[in-house]
XYZ file of C-alpha atoms in Angstrom:
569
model
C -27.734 -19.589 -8.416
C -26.334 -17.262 -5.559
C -29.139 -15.675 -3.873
C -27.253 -12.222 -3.870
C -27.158 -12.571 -7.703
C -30.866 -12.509 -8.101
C -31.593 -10.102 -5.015
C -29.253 -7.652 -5.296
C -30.172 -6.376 -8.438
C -34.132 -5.094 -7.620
C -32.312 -2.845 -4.597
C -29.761 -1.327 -6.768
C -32.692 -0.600 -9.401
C -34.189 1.273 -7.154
C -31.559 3.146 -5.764
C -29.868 3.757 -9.047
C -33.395 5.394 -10.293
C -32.419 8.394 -7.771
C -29.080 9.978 -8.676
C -29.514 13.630 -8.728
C -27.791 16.154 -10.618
C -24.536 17.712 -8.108
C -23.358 20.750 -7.474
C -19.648 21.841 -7.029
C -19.508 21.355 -3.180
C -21.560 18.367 -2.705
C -19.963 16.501 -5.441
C -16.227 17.485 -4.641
C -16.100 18.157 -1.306
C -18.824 16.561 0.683
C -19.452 13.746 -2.287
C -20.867 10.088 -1.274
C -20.059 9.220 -4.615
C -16.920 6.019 -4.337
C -15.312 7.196 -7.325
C -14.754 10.977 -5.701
C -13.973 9.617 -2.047
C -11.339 7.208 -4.473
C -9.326 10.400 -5.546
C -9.812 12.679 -2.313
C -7.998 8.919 -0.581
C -5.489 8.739 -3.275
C -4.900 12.634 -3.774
C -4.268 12.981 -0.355
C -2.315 9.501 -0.153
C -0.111 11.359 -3.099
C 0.245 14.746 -1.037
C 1.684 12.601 1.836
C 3.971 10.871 -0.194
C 5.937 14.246 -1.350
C 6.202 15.027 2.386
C 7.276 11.456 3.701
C 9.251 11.121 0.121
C 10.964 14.839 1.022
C 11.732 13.542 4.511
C 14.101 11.010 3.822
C 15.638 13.244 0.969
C 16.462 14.834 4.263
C 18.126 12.270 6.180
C 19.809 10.406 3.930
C 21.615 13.908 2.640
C 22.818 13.962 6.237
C 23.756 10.782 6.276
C 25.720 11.059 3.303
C 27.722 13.967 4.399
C 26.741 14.683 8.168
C 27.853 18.375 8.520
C 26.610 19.955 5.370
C 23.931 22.060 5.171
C 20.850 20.331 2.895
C 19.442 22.369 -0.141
C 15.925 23.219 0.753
C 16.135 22.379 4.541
C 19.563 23.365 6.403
C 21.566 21.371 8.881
C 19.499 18.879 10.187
C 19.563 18.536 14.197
C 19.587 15.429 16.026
C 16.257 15.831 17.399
C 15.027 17.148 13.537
C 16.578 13.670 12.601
C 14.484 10.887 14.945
C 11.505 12.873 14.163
C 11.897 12.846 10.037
C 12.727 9.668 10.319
C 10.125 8.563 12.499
C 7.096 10.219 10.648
C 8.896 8.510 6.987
C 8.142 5.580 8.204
C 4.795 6.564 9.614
C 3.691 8.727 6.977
C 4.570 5.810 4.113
C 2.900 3.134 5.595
C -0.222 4.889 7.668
C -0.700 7.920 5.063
C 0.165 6.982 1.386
C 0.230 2.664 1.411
C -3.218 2.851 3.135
C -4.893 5.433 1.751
C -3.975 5.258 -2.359
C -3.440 0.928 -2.386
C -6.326 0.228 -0.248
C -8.807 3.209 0.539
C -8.416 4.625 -2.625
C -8.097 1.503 -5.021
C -11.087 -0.121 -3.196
C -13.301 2.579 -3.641
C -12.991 3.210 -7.193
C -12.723 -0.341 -8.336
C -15.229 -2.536 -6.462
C -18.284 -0.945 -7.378
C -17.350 -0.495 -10.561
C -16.279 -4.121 -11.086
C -19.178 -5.590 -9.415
C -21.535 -3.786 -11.567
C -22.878 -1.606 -8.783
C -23.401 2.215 -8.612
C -22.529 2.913 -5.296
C -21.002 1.588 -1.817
C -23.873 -0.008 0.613
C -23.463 2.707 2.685
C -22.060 5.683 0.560
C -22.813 8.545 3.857
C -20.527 6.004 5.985
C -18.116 6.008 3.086
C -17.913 9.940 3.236
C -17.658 9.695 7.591
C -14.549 7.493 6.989
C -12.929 9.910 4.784
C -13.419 12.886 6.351
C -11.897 10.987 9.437
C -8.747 9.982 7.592
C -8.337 13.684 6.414
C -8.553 15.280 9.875
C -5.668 12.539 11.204
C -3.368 13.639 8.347
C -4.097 17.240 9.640
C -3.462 16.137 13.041
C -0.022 14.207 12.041
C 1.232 17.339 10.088
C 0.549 19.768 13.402
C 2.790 17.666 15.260
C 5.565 19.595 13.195
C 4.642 23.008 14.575
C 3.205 21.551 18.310
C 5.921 22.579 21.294
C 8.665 20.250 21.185
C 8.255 19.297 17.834
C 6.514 16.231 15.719
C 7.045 12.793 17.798
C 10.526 11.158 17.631
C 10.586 7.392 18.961
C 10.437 5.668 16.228
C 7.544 4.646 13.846
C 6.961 1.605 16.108
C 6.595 3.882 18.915
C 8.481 1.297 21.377
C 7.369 2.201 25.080
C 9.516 2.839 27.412
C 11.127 5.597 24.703
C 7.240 6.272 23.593
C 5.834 6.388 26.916
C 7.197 9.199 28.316
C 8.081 12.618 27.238
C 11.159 13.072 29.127
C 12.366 10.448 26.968
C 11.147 10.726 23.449
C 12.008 14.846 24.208
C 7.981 15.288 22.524
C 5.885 16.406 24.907
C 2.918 16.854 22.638
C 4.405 15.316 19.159
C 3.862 11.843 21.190
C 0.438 12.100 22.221
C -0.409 13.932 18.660
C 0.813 10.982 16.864
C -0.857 8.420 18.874
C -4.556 10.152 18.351
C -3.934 10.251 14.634
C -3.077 7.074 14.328
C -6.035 6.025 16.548
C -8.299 8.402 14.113
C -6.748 6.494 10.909
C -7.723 3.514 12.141
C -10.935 4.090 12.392
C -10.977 5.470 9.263
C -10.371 2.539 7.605
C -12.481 0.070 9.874
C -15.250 2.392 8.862
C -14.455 2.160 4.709
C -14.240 -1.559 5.691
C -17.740 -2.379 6.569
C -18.166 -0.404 3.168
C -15.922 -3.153 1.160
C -16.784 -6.528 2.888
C -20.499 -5.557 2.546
C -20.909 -4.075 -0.543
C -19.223 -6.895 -2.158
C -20.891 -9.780 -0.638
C -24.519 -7.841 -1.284
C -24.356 -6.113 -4.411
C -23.069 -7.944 -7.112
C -25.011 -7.298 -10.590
C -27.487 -9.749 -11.962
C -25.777 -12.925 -12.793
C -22.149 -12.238 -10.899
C -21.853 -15.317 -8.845
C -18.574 -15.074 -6.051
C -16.454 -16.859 -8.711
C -16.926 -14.246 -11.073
C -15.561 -11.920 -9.050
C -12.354 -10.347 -10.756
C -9.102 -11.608 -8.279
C -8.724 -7.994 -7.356
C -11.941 -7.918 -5.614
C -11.521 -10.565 -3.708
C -7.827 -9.542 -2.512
C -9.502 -5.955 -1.108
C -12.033 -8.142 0.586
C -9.451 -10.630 2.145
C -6.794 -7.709 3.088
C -10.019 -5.700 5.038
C -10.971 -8.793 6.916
C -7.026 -8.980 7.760
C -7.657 -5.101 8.753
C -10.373 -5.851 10.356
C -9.455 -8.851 12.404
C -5.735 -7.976 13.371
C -6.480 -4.300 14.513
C -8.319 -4.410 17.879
C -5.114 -5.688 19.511
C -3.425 -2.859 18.676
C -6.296 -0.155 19.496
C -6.328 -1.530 23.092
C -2.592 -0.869 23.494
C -2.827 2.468 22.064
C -5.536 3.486 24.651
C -3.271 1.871 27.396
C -0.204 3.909 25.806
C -2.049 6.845 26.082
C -2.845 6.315 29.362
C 0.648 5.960 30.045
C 1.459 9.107 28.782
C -0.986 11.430 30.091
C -2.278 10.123 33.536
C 1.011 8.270 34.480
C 0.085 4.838 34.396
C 2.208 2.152 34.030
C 1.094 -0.631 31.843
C 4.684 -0.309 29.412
C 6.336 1.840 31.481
C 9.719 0.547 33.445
C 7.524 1.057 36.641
C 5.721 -2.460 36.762
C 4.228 -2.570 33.089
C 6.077 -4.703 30.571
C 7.617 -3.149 27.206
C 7.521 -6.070 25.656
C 3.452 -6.606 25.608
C 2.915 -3.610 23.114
C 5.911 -5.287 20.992
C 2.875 -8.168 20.769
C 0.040 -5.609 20.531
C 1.954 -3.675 17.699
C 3.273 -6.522 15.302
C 0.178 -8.259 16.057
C -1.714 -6.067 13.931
C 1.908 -4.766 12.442
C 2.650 -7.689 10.340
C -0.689 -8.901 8.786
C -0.493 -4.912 7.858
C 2.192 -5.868 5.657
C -0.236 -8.921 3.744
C -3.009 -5.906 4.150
C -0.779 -3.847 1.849
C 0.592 -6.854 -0.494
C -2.585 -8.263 -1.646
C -4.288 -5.449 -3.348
C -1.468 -4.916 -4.883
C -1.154 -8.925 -6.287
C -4.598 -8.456 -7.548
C -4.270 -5.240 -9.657
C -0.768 -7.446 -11.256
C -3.347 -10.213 -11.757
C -5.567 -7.571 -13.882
C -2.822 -6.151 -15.844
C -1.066 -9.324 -16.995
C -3.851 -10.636 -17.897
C -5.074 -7.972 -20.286
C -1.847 -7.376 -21.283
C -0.912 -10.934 -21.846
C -4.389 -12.127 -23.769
C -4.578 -14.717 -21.338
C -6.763 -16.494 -18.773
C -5.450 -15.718 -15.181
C -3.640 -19.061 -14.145
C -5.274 -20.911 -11.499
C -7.948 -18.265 -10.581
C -9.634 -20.121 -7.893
C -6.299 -21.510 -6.379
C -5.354 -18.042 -6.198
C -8.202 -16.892 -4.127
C -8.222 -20.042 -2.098
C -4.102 -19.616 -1.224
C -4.654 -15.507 -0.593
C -7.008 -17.124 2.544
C -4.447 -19.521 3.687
C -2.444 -15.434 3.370
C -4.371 -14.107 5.493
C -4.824 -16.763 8.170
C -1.245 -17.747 7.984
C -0.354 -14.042 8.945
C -2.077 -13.885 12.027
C 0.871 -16.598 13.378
C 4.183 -14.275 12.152
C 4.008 -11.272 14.310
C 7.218 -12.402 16.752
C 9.477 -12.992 14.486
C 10.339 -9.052 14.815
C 10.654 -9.557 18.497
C 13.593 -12.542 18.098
C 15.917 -9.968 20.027
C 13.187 -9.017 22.803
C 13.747 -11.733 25.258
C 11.005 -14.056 23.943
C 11.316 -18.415 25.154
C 13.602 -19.919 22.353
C 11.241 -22.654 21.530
C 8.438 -20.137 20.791
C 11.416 -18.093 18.613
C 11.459 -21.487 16.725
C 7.801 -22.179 15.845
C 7.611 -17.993 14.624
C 10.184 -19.160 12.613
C 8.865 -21.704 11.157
C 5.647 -19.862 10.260
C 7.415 -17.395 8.699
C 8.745 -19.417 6.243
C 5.628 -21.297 5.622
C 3.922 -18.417 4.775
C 6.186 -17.406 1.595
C 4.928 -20.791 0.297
C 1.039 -19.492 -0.224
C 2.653 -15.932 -1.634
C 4.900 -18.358 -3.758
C 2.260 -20.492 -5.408
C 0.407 -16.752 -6.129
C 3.822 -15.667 -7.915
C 3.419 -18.521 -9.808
C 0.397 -18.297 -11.075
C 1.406 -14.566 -12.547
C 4.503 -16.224 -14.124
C 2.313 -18.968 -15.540
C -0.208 -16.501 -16.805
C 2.724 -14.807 -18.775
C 3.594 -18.415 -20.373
C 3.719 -18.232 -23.497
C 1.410 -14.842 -23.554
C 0.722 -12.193 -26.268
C 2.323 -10.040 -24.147
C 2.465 -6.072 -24.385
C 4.742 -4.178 -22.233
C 3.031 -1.106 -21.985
C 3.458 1.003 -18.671
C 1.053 -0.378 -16.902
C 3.125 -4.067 -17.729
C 6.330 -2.414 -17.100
C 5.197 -1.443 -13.592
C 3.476 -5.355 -12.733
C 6.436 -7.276 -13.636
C 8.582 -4.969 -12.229
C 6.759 -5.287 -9.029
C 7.076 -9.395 -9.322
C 10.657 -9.156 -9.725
C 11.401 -6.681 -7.114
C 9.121 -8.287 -4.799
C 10.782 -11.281 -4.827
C 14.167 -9.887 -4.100
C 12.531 -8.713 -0.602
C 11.155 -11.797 0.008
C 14.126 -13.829 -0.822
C 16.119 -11.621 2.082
C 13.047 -11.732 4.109
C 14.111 -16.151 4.319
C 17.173 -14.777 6.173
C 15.350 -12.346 8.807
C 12.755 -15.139 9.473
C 15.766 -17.569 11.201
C 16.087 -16.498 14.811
C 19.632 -17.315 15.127
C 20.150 -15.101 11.750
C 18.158 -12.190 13.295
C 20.308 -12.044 16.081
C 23.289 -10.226 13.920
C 20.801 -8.670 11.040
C 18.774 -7.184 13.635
C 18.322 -2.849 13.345
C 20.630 -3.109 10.695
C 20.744 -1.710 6.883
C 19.941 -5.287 6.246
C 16.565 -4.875 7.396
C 15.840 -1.295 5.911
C 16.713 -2.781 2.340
C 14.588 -5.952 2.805
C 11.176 -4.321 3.811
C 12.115 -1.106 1.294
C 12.410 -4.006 -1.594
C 8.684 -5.545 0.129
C 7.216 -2.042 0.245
C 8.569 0.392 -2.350
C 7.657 -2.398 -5.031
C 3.925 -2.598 -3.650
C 3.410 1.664 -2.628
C 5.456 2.998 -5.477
C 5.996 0.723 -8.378
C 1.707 -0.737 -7.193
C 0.368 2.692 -7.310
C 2.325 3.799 -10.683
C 0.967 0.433 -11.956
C -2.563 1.641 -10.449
C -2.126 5.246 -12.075
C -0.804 4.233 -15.655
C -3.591 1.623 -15.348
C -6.238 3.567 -14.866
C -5.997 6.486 -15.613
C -7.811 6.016 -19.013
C -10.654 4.931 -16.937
C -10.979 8.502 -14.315
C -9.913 11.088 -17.163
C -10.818 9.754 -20.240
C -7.400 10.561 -21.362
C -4.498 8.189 -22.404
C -1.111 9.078 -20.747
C 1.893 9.299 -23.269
C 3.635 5.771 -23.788
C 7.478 6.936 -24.404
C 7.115 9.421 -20.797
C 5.615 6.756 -19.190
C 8.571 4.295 -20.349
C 11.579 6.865 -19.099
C 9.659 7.499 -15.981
C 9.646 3.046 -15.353
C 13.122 2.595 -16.669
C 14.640 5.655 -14.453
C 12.984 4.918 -11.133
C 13.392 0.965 -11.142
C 16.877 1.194 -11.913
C 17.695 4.319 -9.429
C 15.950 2.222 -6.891
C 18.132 -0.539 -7.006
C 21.118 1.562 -5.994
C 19.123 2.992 -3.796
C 18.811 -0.465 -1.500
C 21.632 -2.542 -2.520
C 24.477 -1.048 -1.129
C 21.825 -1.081 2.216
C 22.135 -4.851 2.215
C 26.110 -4.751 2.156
C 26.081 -2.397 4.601
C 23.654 -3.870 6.971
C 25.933 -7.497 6.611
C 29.042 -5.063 7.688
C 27.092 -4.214 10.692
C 25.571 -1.099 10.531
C 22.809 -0.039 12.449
C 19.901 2.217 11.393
C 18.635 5.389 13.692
C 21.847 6.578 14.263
C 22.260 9.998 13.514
C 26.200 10.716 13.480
C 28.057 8.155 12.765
C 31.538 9.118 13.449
C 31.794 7.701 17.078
C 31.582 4.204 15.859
C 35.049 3.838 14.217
C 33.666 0.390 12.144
C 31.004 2.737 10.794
C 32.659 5.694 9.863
C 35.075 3.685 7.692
C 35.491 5.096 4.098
C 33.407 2.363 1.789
C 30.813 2.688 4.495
C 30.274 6.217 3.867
C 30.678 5.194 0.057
C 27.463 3.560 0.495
C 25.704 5.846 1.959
C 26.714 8.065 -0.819
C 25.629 6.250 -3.311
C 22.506 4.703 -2.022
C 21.579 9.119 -1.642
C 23.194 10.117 -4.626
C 20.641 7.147 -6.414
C 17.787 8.801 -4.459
C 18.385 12.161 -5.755
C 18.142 10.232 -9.374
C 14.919 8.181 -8.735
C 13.175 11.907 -7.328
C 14.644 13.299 -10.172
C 12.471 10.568 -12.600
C 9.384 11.791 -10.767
C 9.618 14.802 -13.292
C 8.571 12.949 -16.506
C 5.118 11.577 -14.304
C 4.134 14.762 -13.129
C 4.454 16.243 -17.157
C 3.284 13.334 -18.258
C 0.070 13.455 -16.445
C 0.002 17.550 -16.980
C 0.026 16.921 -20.772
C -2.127 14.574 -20.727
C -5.112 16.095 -18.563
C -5.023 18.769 -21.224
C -3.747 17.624 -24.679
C -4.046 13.793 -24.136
C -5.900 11.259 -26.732
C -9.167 10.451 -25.907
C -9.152 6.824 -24.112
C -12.822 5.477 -24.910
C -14.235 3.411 -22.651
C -12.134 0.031 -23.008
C -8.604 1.529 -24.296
C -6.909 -2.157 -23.006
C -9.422 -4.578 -24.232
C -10.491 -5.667 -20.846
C -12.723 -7.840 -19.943
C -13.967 -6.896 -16.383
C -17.359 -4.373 -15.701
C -15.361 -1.311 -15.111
C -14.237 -1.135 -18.535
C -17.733 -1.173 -19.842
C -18.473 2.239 -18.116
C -18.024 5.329 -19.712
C -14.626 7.184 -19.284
C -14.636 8.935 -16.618
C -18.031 6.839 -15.088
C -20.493 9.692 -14.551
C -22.368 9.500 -10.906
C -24.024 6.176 -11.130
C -21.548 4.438 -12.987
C -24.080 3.313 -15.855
C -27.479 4.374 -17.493
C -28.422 0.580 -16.724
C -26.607 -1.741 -14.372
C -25.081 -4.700 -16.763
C -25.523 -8.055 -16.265
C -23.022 -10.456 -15.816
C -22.701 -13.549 -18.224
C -19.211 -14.843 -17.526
C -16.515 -14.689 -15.291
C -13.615 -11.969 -15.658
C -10.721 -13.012 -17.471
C -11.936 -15.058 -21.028
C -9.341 -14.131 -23.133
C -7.849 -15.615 -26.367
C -11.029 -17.597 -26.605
C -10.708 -20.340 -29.322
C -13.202 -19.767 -32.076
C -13.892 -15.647 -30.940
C -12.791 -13.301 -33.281
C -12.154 -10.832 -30.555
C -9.658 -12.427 -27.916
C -11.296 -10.732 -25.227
C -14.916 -11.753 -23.784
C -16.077 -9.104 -21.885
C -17.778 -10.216 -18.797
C -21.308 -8.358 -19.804
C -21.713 -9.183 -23.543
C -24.059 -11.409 -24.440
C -22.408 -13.521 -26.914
């Protein structure tokens, strides 16, 4: 038997003896409790998304019709226009993808799955959230700082980054860079938190491989975090330096641009896998509840999200194809590239094949998985293209590339976290969300996003290049179907922020006049379920024991055809 199985156990006794009664402040505000620091991550991660969301509302109104004046912001400048867009991209990633997919989802579920009350260290849990909220303060000053909020891109590519006189943000630049920096460590420090707490505190009988798949994607995407990050803290110290006491280690001056292209997509691109994999394991969960089946191939899944993670420390140049780099090395990043779809492939498969021939339910919380499988794929399929160097050369800056990482990340941040929400939701209210709102809010924003990005690709094969704010001095760009394009692709904006309207009264009904959801509404089989709903502080009057791994479904010879992972028989 594991030794953390049989250890683990007498230390969580005795810590879960000692859970005092809380107070407003101390269980809201300053709370060590996972579950609160889970919804102060993803309430905040949800705040941030309305402003990056409202941003690019902004700029692609301009882009549709350059001169107009924009309801609820007015004619946008050109200096208004690389910072909006530069904070979108910041904000989306940095702000809502890390905070609700993997600060947020990690707290609330790996306790609770692992049949734990708490984090290892809950006080250090608390520290890393109170760090992430004063960076998202610090980002959002940049807007009122002299100068305005920093405009060089999300990427912040020296020598445009590395000094003020050419980014035009004095103080946006260096505000930016410190709350980044402060994000970071925000998540290094919730880190520790995951990796630990799940290798050390597993209840009685939970060996590793009875560890639901979503557990062990957190764990793998942290160590990704974890590992892939330090490159990029260096360069942001160096880039700092560079912008404050005038040294030169990007700058034009002697330094070399291209080493914080390395530093960045260094940590950049396993940031993508650190975003993706969370998300693969909460599809696992769903499709398997909702599909009365055994998750295909469980341990080949967690054995091929490893070969993920390692094969996505070997990617990172294939954004730099353009930057000057030898062609032979262009070749082998190449070649990596594609070999790493073949890892995210088999995991595909093994959703499809978990679907085979399934009892399947589409309810939301379906709807949103298998919409994220198909969409996902679509961005991987056009990611095949961007991966050939000689390809890149033409596709590179272009709409082509906007719609392929939009169709990798909107899938996983949006579609992920509605998938999350709909999920769960049961689980942190005690209140079921209403199935035919739930339905017109899927149908409306997958299909509105599709017109969203689509016309992007055809645009981006005609040439057109993104960050450009006006684009009537490029006579090939300011043709009539390409501003059709951009017309439609905002016009099916406007309709996909328009669907947001049935979530937020959907979950407004619901808080106050929704069914009760009793503790296992889905007939799951994993530890969280068996918790009450909403898990008071300390998760469970008794910590359960574990007497099977997660997903025993449609057993032959049960009458049930679920097996929850703490009943006895």
């Amino acid at each position: 038997m594991n030794p953390s199985s049989v250890t683990a156990p007498a230390h969580q006794a005795d810590a879960h003896a000692h859970h005092e009664p809380q107070g407003f402040f101390s269980k809201y505000l300053f709370s060590c409790d996972h579950k609160v620091i889970a919804l102060q991550y993803t309430l905040t991660g949800m705040f941030m998304a309305v402003v990056g969301v409202y941003m690019s509302y902004v700029f692609r109104m301009h882009l549709a019709n350059p001169t107009a004046h924009i309801p609820f912001y007015g004619v946008l400048s050109p200096a208004a226009y690389n910072s909006l867009v530069t904070n979108h991209g910041t904000i989306m990633i940095f702000w809502v993808a890390m905070p609700v997919l993997l600060a947020g989802l990690g707290n609330y579920c790996i306790p609770l799955m692992i049949g734990c009350d708490d984090m290892v260290f809950p006080r250090v849990n608390r520290l890393s959230f109170q760090i992430f909220f004063l960076s998202t303060v610090l980002l959002l000053l940049g807007f009122i700082a002299p100068g305005g909020a920093f405009g060089g891109a999300w990427t912040s590519y020296p020598p445009l980054s590395a000094k003020a006189d050419y980014n035009m943000t004095p103080w946006g630049n260096k505000i930016w860079l410190l709350a980044v920096a402060l994000e970071i460590v925000a998540f290094l420090l919730g880190g520790i938190n995951f990796i630990t707490t799940a290798m050390n505190s597993r209840a009685k009988g939970m060996k590793m491989f009875d560890m639901p798949v979503l557990v062990w994607m957190i764990v793998i995407a942290t160590i990704i975090f974890m590992m892939s990050v330090g490159p990029l803290v260096a360069g942001a110290v160096m880039l700092l330096l560079d912008q404050t006491v005038g040294t030169h280690f990007f700058g034009a001056q002697g330094g070399d641009p291209v080493l914080w292209q390395h530093l960045f997509w260094f940590f950049g691109h396993p940031e993508v896998y650190v975003l993706l994999l969370p998300e693969l394991g909460v599809v696992c969960e769903i499709i398997c509840v909702f599909s009365r089946k055994p998750l295909f191939g469980y341990k080949t899944m967690v054995y091929t999200t490893f070969m993920v993670g390692i094969l996505s420390m070997v990617v990172w140049a294939h954004h730099q194809f353009v930057a000057g780099i030898d062609p032979r090395m262009a070749s082998i990043f190449s070649l990596t590239t594609i070999i790493i779809s073949i890892p995210v492939a088999v995991i595909m498969f093994g959703m499809i094949a978990t679907m085979f021939k399934g009892s399947i339910d589409f309810k939301v919380p379906m709807l949103w998985a298998v919409g994220i499988i198909v969409e996902f794929l679509l961005g991987g399929v056009t990611g095949i293209y961007l991966g050939s160097s000689a390809l890149d050369v033409y596709f590179h800056d272009t709409y082509f590339v906007v719609a392929h990482f939009h169709y990798t990340l909107i899938p996983l941040v949006a579609f992920g976290g509605f998938a999350i929400f709909t999920y769960y939701f049961p689980k942190v209210t005690g209140k079921m969300l209403d199935e035919r709102l739930g339905q017109i809010h899927f149908w409306g924003t997958a299909i509105a996003f599709n017109f969203v990005f689509i016309p992007l690709f055809f645009s981006g094969l005609a040439g057109e290049h993104r960050r450009i704010y006006d684009y009537s001095g490029f006579a090939e760009l300011a043709t009539p179907g390409m501003l059709k394009m951009r017309v439609i692709a905002t016009h099916a904006l406007l309709v996909m922020m328009a669907f947001q309207l049935p979530f937020i009264w959907n979950v407004l009904k619901s808080l106050f006049a929704g069914a009760p959801a009793g503790a296992n509404p889905w007939k799951a089989n994993t530890l969280e379920w068996a918790a009450d709903s909403p898990p008071p502080h300390g998760n469970w009057p008794e910590l359960p024991e574990v007497h099977r791994g997660p997903y025993e479904y449609s057993v032959p010879g049960r009458e049930d055809d679920y097996w929850p992972q703490n009943a006895a028989n």
